Coordinates of C-alpha atoms and ligand atoms in Angstrom, one line a residue:
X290 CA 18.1 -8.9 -22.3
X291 CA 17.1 -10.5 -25.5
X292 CA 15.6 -13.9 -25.4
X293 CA 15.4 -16.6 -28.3
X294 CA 14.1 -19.9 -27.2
X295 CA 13.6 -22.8 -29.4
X296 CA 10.7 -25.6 -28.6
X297 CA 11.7 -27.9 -25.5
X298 CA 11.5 -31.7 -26.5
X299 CA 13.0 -34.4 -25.2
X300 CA 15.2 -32.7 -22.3
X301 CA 16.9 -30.5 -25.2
X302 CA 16.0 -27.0 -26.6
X303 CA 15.2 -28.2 -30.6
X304 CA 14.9 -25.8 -33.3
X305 CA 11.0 -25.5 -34.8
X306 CA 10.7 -26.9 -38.3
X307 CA 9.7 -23.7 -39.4
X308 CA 11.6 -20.5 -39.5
X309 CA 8.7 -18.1 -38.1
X310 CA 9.0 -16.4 -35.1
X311 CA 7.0 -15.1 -32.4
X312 CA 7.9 -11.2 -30.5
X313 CA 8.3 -11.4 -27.1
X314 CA 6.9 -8.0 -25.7
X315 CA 7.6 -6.3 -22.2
X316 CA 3.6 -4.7 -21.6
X317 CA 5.3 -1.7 -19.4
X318 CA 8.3 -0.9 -21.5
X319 CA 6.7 -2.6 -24.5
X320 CA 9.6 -3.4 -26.1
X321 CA 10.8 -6.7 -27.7
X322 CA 12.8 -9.1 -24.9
X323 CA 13.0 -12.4 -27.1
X324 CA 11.5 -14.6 -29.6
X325 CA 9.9 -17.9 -29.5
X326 CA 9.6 -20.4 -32.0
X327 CA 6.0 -21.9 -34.0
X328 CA 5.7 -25.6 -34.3
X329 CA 3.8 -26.4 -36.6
X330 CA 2.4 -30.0 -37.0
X331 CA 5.2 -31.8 -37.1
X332 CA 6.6 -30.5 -34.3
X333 CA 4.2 -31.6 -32.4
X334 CA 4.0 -34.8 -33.5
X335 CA 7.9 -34.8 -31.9
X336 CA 6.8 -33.3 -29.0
X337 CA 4.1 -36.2 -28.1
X338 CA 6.3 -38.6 -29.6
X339 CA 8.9 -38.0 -27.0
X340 CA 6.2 -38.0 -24.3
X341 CA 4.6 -40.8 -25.4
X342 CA 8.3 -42.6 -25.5
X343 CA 9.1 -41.0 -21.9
X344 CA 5.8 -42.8 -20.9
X345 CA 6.4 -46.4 -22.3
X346 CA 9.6 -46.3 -21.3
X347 CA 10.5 -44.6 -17.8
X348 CA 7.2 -42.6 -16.4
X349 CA 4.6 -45.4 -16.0
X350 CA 6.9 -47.6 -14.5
X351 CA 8.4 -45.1 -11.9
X352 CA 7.1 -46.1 -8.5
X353 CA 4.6 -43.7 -7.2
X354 CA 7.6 -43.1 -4.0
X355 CA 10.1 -42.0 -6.4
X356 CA 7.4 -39.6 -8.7
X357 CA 7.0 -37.9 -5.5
X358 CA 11.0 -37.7 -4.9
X359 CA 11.2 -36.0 -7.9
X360 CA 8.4 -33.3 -7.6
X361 CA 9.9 -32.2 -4.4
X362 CA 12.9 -31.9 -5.7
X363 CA 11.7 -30.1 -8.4
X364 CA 9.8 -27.7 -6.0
X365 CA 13.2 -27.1 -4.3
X366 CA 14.7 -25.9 -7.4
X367 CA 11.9 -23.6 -8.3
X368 CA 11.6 -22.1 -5.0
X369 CA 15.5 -21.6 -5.2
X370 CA 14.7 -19.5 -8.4
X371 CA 11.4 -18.0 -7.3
X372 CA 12.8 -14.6 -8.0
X373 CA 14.2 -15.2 -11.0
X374 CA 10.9 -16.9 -12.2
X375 CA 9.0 -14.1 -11.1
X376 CA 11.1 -11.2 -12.7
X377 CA 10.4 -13.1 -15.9
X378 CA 6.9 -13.5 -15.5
X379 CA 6.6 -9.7 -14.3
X380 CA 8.5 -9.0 -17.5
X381 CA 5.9 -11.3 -19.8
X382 CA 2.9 -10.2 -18.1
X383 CA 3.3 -7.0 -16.4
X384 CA 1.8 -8.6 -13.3
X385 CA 2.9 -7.3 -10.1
X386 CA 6.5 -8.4 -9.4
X387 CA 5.0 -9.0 -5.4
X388 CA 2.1 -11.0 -7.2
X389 CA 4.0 -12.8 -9.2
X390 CA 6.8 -13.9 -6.8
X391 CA 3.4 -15.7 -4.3
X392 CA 2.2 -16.8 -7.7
X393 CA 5.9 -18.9 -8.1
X394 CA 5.6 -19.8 -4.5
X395 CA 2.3 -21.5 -4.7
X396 CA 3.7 -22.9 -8.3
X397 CA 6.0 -24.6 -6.1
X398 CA 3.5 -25.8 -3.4
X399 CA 1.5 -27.6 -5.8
X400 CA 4.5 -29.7 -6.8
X401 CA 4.5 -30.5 -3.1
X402 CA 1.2 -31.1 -2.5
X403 CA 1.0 -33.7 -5.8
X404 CA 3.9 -35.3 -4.3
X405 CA 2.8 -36.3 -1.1
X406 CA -0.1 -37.8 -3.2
X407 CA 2.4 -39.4 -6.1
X408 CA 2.5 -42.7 -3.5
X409 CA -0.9 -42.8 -2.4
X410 CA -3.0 -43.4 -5.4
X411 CA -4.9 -46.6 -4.9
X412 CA -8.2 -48.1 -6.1
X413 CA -10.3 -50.4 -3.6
X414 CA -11.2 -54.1 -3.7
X415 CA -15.0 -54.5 -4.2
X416 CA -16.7 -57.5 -2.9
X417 CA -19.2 -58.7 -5.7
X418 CA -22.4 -60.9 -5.4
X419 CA -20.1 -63.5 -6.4
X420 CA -18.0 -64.6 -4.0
X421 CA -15.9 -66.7 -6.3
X422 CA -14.8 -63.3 -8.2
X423 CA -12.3 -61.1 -6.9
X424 CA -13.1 -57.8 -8.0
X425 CA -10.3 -54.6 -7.5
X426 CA -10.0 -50.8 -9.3
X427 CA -6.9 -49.4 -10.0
X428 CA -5.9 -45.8 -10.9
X429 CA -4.2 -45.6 -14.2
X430 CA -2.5 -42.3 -16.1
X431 CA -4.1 -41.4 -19.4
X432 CA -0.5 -41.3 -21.3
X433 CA 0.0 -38.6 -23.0
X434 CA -1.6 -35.4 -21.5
X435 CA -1.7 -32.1 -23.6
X436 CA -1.8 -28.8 -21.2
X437 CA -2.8 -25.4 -23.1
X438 CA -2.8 -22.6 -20.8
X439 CA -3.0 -19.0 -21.1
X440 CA -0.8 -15.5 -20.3
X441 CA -2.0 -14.1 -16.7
X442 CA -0.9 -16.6 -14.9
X443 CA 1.4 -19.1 -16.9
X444 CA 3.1 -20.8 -13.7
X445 CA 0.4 -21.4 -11.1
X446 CA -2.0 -22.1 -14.0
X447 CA -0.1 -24.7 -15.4
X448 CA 1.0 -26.0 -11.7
X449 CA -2.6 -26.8 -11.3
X450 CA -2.4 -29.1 -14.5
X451 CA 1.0 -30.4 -14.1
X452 CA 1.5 -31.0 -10.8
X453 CA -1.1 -33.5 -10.8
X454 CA -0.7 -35.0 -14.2
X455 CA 2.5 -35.9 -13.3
X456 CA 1.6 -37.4 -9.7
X457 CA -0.8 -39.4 -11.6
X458 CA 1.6 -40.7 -13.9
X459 CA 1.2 -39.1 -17.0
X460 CA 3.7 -37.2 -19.2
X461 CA 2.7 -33.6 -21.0
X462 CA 3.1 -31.9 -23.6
X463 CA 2.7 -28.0 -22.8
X464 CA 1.5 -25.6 -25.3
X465 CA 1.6 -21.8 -23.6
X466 CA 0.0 -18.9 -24.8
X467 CA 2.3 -17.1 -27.4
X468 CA 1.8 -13.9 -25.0
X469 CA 3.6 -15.2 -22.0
X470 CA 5.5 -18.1 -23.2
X471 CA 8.8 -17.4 -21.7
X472 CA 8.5 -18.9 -18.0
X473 CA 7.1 -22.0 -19.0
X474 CA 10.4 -22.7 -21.5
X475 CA 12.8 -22.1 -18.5
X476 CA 10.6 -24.0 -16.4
X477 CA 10.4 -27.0 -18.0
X478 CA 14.5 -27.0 -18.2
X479 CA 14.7 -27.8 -14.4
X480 CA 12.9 -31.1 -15.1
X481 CA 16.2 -32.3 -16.7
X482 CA 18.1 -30.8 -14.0
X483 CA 16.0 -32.6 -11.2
X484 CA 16.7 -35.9 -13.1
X485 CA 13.5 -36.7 -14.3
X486 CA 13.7 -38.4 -17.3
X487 CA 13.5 -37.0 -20.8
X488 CA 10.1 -36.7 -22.8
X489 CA 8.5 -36.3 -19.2
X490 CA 7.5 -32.7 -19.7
X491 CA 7.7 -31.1 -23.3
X492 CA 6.7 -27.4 -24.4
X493 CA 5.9 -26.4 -28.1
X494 CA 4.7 -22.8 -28.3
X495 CA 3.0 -21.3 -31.3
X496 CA 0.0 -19.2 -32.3
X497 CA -2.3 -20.2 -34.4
X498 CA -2.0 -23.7 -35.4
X499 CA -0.1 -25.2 -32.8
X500 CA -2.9 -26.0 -30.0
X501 CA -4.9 -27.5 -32.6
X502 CA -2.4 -29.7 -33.8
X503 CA -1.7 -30.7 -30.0
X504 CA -5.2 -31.5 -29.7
X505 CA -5.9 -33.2 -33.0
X506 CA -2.8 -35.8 -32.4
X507 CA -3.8 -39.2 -31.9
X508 CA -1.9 -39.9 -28.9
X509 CA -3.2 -37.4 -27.0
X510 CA -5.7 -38.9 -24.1
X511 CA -6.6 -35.8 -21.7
X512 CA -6.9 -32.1 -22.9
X513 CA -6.9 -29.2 -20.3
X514 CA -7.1 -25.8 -21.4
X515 CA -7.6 -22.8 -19.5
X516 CA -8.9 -19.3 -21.4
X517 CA -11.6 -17.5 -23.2
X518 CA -14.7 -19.7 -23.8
X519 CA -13.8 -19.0 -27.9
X520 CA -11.0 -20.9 -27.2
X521 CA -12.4 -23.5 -25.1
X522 CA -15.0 -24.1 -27.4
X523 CA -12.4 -24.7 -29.7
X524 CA -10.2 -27.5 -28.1
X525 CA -13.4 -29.1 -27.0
X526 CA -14.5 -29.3 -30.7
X527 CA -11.1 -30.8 -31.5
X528 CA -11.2 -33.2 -28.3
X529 CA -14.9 -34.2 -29.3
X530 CA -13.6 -35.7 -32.9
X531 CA -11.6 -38.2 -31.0
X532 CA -13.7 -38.6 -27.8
X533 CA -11.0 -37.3 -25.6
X534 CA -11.8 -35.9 -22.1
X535 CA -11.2 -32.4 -21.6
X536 CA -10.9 -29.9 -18.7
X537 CA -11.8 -26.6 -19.1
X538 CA -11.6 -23.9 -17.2
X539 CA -13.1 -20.6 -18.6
X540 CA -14.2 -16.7 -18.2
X541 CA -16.0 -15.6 -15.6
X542 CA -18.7 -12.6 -14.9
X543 CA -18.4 -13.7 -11.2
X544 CA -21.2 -12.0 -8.5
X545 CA -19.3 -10.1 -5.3
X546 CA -22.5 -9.9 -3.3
X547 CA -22.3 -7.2 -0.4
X548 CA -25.3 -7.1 2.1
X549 CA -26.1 -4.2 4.1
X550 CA -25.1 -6.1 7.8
X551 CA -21.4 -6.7 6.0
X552 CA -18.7 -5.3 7.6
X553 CA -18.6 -2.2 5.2
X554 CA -14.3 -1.2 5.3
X555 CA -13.7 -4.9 4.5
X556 CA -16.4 -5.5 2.2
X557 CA -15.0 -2.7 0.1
X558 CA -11.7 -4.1 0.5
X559 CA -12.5 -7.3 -0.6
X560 CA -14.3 -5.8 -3.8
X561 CA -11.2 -3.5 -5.0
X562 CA -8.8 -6.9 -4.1
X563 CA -11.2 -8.6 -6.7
X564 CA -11.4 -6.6 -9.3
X565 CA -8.5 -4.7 -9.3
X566 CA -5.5 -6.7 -8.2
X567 CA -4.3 -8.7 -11.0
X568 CA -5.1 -5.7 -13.1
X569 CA -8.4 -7.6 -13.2
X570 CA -7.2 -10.0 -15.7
X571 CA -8.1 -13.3 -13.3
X572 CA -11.1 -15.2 -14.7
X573 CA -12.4 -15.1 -11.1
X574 CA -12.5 -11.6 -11.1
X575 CA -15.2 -10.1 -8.4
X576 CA -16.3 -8.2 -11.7
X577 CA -19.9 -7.4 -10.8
X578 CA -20.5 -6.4 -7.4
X579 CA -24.0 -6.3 -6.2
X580 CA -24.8 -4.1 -3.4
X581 CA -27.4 -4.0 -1.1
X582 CA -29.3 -0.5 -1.4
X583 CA -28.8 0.6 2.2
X584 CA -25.1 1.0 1.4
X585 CA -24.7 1.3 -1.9
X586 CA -24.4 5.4 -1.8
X587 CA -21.9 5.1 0.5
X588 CA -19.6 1.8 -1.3
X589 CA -19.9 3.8 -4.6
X590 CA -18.3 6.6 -3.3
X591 CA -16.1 4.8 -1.4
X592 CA -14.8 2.3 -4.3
X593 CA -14.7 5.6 -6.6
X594 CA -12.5 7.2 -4.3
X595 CA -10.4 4.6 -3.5
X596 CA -10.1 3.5 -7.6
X597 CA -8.7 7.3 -8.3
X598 CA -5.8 6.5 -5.3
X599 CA -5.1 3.3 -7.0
X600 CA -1.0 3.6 -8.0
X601 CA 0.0 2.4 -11.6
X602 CA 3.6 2.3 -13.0
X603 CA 6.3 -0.2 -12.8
X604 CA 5.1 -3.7 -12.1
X605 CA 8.5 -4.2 -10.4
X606 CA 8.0 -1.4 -8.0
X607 CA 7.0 -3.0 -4.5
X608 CA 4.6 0.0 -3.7
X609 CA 2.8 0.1 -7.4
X610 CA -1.1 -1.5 -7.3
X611 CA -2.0 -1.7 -10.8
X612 CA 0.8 -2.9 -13.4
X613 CA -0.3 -2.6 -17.0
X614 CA -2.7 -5.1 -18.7
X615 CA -0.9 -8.0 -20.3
X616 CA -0.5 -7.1 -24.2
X617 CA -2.1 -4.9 -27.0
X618 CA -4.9 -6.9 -28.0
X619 CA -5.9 -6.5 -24.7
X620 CA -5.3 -3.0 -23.8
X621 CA -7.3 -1.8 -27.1
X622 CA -10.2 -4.3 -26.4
X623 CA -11.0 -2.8 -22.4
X624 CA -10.5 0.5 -23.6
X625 CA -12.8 0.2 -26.4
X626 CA -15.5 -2.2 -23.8
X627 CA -14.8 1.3 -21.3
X628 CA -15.8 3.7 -24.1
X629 CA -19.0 1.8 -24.9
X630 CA -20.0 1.1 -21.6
X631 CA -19.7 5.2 -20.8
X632 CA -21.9 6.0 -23.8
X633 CA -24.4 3.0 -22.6
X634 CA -26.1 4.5 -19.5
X635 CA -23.8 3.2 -16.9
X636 CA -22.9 5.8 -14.4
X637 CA -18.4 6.2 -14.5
X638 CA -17.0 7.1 -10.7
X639 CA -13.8 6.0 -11.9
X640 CA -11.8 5.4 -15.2
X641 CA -10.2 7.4 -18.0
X642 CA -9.6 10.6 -17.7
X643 CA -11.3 10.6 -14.1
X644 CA -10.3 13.2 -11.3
X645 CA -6.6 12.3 -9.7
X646 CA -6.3 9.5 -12.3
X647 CA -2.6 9.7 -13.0
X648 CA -1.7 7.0 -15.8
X649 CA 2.1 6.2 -16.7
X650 CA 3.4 7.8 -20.0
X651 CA 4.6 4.4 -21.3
X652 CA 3.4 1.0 -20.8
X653 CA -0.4 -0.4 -22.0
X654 CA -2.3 1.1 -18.8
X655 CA -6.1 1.2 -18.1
X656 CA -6.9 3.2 -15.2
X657 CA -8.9 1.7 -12.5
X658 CA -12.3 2.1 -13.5
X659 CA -16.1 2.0 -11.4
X660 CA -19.3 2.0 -13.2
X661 CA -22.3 2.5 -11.1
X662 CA -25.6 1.9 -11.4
X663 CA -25.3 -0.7 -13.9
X664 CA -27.9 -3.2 -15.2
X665 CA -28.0 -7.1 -15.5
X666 CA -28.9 -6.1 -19.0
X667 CA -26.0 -4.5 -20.0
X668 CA -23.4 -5.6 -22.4
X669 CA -20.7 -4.9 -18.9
X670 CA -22.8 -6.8 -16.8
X671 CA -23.0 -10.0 -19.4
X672 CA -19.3 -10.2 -20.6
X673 CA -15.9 -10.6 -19.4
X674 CA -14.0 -7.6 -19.8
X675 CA -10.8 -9.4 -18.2
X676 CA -9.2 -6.1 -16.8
X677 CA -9.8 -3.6 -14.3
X678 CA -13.4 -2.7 -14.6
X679 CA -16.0 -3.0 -11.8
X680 CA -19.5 -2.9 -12.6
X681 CA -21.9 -2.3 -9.3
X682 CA -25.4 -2.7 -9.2
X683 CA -27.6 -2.3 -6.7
X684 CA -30.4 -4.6 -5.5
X685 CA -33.1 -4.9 -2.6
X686 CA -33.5 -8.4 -1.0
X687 CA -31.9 -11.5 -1.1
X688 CA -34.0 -12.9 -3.5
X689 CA -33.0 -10.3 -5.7
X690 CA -28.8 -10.8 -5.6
X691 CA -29.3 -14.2 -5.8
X692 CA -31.5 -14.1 -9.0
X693 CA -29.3 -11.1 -10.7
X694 CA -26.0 -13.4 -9.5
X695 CA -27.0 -16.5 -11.1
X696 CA -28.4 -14.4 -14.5
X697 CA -25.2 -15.0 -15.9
X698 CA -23.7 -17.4 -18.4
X699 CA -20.8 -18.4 -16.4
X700 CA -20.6 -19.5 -12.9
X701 CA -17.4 -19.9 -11.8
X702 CA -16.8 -18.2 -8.7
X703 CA -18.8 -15.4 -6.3
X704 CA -18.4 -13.8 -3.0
X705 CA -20.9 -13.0 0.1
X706 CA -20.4 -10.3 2.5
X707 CA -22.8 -10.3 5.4
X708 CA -22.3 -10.6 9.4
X709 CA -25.4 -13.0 9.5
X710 CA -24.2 -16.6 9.0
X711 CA -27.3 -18.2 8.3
X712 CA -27.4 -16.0 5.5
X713 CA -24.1 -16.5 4.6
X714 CA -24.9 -20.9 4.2
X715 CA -28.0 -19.7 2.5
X716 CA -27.1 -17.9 -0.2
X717 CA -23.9 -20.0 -1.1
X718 CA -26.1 -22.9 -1.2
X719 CA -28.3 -21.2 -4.3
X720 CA -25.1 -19.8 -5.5
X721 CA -24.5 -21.1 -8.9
X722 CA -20.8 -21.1 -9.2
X723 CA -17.8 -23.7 -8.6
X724 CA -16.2 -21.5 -6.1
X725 CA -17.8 -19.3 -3.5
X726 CA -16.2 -16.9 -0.4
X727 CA -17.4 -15.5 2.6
X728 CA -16.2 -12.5 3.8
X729 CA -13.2 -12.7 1.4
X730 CA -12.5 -12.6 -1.9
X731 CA -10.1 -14.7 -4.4
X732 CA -8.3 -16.5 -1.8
X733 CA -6.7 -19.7 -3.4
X734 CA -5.3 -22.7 -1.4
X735 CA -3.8 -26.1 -3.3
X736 CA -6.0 -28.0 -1.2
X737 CA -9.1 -27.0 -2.3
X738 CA -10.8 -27.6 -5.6
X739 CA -11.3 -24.5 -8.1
X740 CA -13.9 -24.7 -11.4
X741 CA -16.3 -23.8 -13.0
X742 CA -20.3 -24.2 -13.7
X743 CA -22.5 -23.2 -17.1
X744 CA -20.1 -21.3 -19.5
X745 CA -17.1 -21.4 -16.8
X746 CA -16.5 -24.9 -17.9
X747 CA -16.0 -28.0 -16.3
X748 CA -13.8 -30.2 -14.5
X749 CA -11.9 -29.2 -11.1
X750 CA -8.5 -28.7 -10.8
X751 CA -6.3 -28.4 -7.3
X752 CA -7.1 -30.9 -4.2
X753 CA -7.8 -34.7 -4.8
X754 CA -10.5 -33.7 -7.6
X755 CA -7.4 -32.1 -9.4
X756 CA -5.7 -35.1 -8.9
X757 CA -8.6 -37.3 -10.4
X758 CA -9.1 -35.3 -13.5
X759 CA -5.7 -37.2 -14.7
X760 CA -6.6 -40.9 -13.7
X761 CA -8.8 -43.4 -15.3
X762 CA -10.1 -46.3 -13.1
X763 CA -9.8 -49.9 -14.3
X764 CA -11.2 -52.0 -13.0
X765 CA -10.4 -55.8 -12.8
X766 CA -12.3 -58.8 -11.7
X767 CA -10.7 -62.0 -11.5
X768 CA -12.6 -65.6 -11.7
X769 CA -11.4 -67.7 -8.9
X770 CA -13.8 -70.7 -9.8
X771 CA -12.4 -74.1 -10.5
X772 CA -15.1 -74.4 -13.1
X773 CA -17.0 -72.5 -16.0
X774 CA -20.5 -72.0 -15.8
X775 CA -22.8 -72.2 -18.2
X776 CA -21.8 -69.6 -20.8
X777 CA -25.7 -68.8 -22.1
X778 CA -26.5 -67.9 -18.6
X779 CA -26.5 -64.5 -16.8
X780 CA -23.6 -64.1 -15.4
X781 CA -23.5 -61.8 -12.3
Ligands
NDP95 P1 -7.7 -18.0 -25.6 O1 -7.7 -17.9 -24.1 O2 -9.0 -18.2 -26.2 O3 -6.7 -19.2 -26.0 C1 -5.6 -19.1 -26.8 C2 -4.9 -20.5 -26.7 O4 -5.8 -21.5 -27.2 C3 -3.6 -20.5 -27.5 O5 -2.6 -21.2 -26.8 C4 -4.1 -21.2 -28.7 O6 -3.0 -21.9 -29.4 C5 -5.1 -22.2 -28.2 N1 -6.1 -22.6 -29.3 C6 -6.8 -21.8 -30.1 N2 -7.5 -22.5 -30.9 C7 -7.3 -23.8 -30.6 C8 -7.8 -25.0 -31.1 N3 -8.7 -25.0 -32.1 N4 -7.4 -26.1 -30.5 C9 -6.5 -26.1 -29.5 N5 -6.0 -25.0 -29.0 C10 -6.4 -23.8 -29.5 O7 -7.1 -16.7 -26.3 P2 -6.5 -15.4 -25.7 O8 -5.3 -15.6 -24.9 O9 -6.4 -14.4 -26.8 O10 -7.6 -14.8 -24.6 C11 -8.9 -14.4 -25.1 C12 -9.8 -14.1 -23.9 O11 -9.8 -15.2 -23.0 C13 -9.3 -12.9 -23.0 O12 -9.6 -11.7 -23.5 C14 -9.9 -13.3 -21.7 O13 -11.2 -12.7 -21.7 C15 -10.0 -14.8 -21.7 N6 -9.0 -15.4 -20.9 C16 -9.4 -16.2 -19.8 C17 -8.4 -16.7 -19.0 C18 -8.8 -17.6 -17.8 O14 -8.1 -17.7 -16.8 N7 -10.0 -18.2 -17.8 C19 -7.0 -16.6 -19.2 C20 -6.7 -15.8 -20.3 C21 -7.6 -15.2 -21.2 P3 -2.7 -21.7 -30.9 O15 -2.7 -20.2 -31.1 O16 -1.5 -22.3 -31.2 O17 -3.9 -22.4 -31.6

């Protein structure tokens, strides 16, 4: 299978002005499986242009009824092709093929769930002081909304952007990461063929330039971005020189908090399902878990154990638990955070070279890997490694986890373990994150809202706050009088 996909503009595939292209890499075969295009500038500008005209035209006066016709039908053709869509995300990504498949599935949900709102969005009339003014706010798109996400989960990640953005009205241009760009290209093609019109949905890919460009044009209203905080940084800088509002939703160095009364079996299943599934390339990861000294002898040995069994190999293999990580760049970074961390103090029950480790001859693996009796302090315990590394630490009281959980820069998500539900209420209340679990652990449902705090970003995206994030209210107040007061008074 070789791949060779041009920008998607205006309902058509359209050449890039340029003549560069991008590799397309399997991560478990790692060889080449197509190419993409780079826009540069001026592709962009066709890209928004055709939104923009898309917009004027058709989207913004498309009842909210028949919006919501159209996402479900849209839905219905991407559940149609959910294995399809998955085999190619498996084959960008080297996600589980069984991961990726929900992934698709909940891709498709969130059309649904937008849909049902597409013909519901409504403002309130306000009774003023005034009773001679009648006073009303109405929802209103932005326009033209620009959608940046990143390569471990293209479709649910841009679901949660899209799927409301269009709900609300607006039309997008999409700008995918140049790792995993391939999914997002044959999605937007079933737009056309669910009869939306053309310009709705548009996707430039690119590395380098192109985001910036996306941000920087002028008829972009609403940026949301999801990746590395470098990157965030960056958009926001771009958004900020033309006061544009901006999701963003980051890294993470997210607290799993197990207390002594947990239930122990599922504790320590909930801490190898956040860390390790996904290869632990999810910004949510569970990637410090903090464990309460009573059991921490026993979850070390436990989660080291269990992190030797782990099986890698084929992504597509229904019995396989750990595909490879996503692309070189990555693969070389963990390794090299996994050699540092070794020669740093931290304690390694599992990793590299580790007893029964058994990693694939081909294919950018990193074995599961434990480090015990980690500090706050260290470098593993401050950044995001964004792959399958668990750091545990232990501490002593409540006080304590909750302190060494919200020493962080981030704060997007966290879990708590514990049989005691008082405790349970109390700790997620001093929790400083955007998204806490009890007695689970990276459970995701369309209904409810997902963010960040701190260096996680801001903004919410799924639920009726994901929905919000691509309205603006206007509000209107009309003068009923039959006469004008006097114009140098106050006027309220
Ligand atoms: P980033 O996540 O930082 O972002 C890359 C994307 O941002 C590209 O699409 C790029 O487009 C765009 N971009 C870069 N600069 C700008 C700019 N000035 N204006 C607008 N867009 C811009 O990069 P990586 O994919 O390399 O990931 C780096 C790290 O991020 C990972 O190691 C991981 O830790 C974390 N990450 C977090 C994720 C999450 O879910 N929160 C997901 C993926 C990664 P272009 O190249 O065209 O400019």
């Amino acid at each position: 299978m070789n791949l060779d996909r041009g920008l998607w503009i205006d309902h058509e595939e359209v050449s890039a002005q340029g003549r560069e292209r991008l590799a397309v890499m399997n991560p478990y075969s790692q060889a080449q499986w197509g190419t993409v295009a780079v826009a540069d500038a001026a592709d962009v500008d066709r890209a928004v242009a055709s939104a923009q005209r898309c917009f004027d035209t058709a989207w913004s006066t498309t009842s909210g009824y028949q919006r919501g016709r159209l996402l479900n039908r849209l839905a219905d053709l991407l559940d149609a092709q959910a294995e399809r869509f998955a085999e190619l995300e498996t084959r960008n990504n080297g996600k589980l093929y069984k991961e990726t498949l929900v992934q698709v599935r909940f891709a498709a949900r969130s059309y649904r769930y937008y849909a049902g709102y597409a013909d519901k969005i409504h403002g309130e009339y306000l009774p003023l002081d005034n009773p001679q003014m009648v006073d009303f706010t109405v929802y209103r798109p932005f326009g033209v909304v620009a959608l940046i996400t990143p390569w471990n989960s293209p479709m649910t990640i841009l679901s949660n952007k899209l799927a409301p953005a269009l709900a609300a009205g607006n039309c997008a241009v999409i700008k995918p990461s140049e790792f995993a760009p391939i999914t997002t290209l044959e999605f937007a093609m079933l737009f056309k063929e669910a009869g939306f019109p053309a310009g709705v949905v548009n996707v430039v890919t690119g590395a380098g330039d192109t985001g910036a460009a996306l941000v920087a044009h002028p008829k972009v209203r609403k940026v949301s971005f999801t990746g590395g905080n470098l990157g965030g940084r960056k958009v926001m800088e771009g958004a900020a020189v033309r006061q544009v509002p901006v999701t963003l939703e980051l890294g993470g160095k997210s607290p799993n908090i197990v207390f002594a009364d947990a239930d122990i079996p599922r504790a320590v299943n909930g801490a190898i399902a956040g860390i390790f599934a996904a290869g632990g390339q999810t910004c949510i990861a569970g990637s410090r878990l903090l464990v309460q000294r009573p059991v921490y002898v026993q979850m070390v040995e436990e989660l080291g154990r269990r992190a030797a069994l782990i099986r890698q190999g084929d992504p597509m293999q229904p019995d396989t638990q750990l595909g490879p990580v996503a692309n070189a760049p990555q693969h070389t970074r963990i390794l090299g955070v996994i050699e540092k961390t070794r020669s740093g103090g931290a304690r390694m029950v599992a990793g590299p070279g580790g007893a029964g480790q058994q990693v694939p001859e081909r294919g950018l693996f990193v074995p599961a890997t434990v480090f015990a009796d980690v500090r706050n302090d260290m470098d593993i315990a401050r950044h995001e490694v964004f792959g399958p590394v668990l750091a545990v630490l232990p501490f002593d009281d409540e006080d304590e986890a909750i302190r060494i959980a919200n020493d962080s820069e981030f704060g997007l998500a966290g879990g708590i373990w514990t049989q005691n539900i008082a405790r349970a209420h109390r700790v997620a209340s001093r929790l400083e994150c955007g998204n806490v679990w009890i007695n689970t652990y990276r459970m995701g449902a369309v209904q409810a809202p997902f963010g960040g705090r701190k260096g996680s970003g801001f903004g919410r995206e799924r639920g009726s706050e994901g929905l919000r994030a691509y309205l603006t209210v206007q509000n209107v107040m009309v003068n009923t009088a039959e006469t004008d007061d006097d114009p140098f008074s106050i006027r309220t």
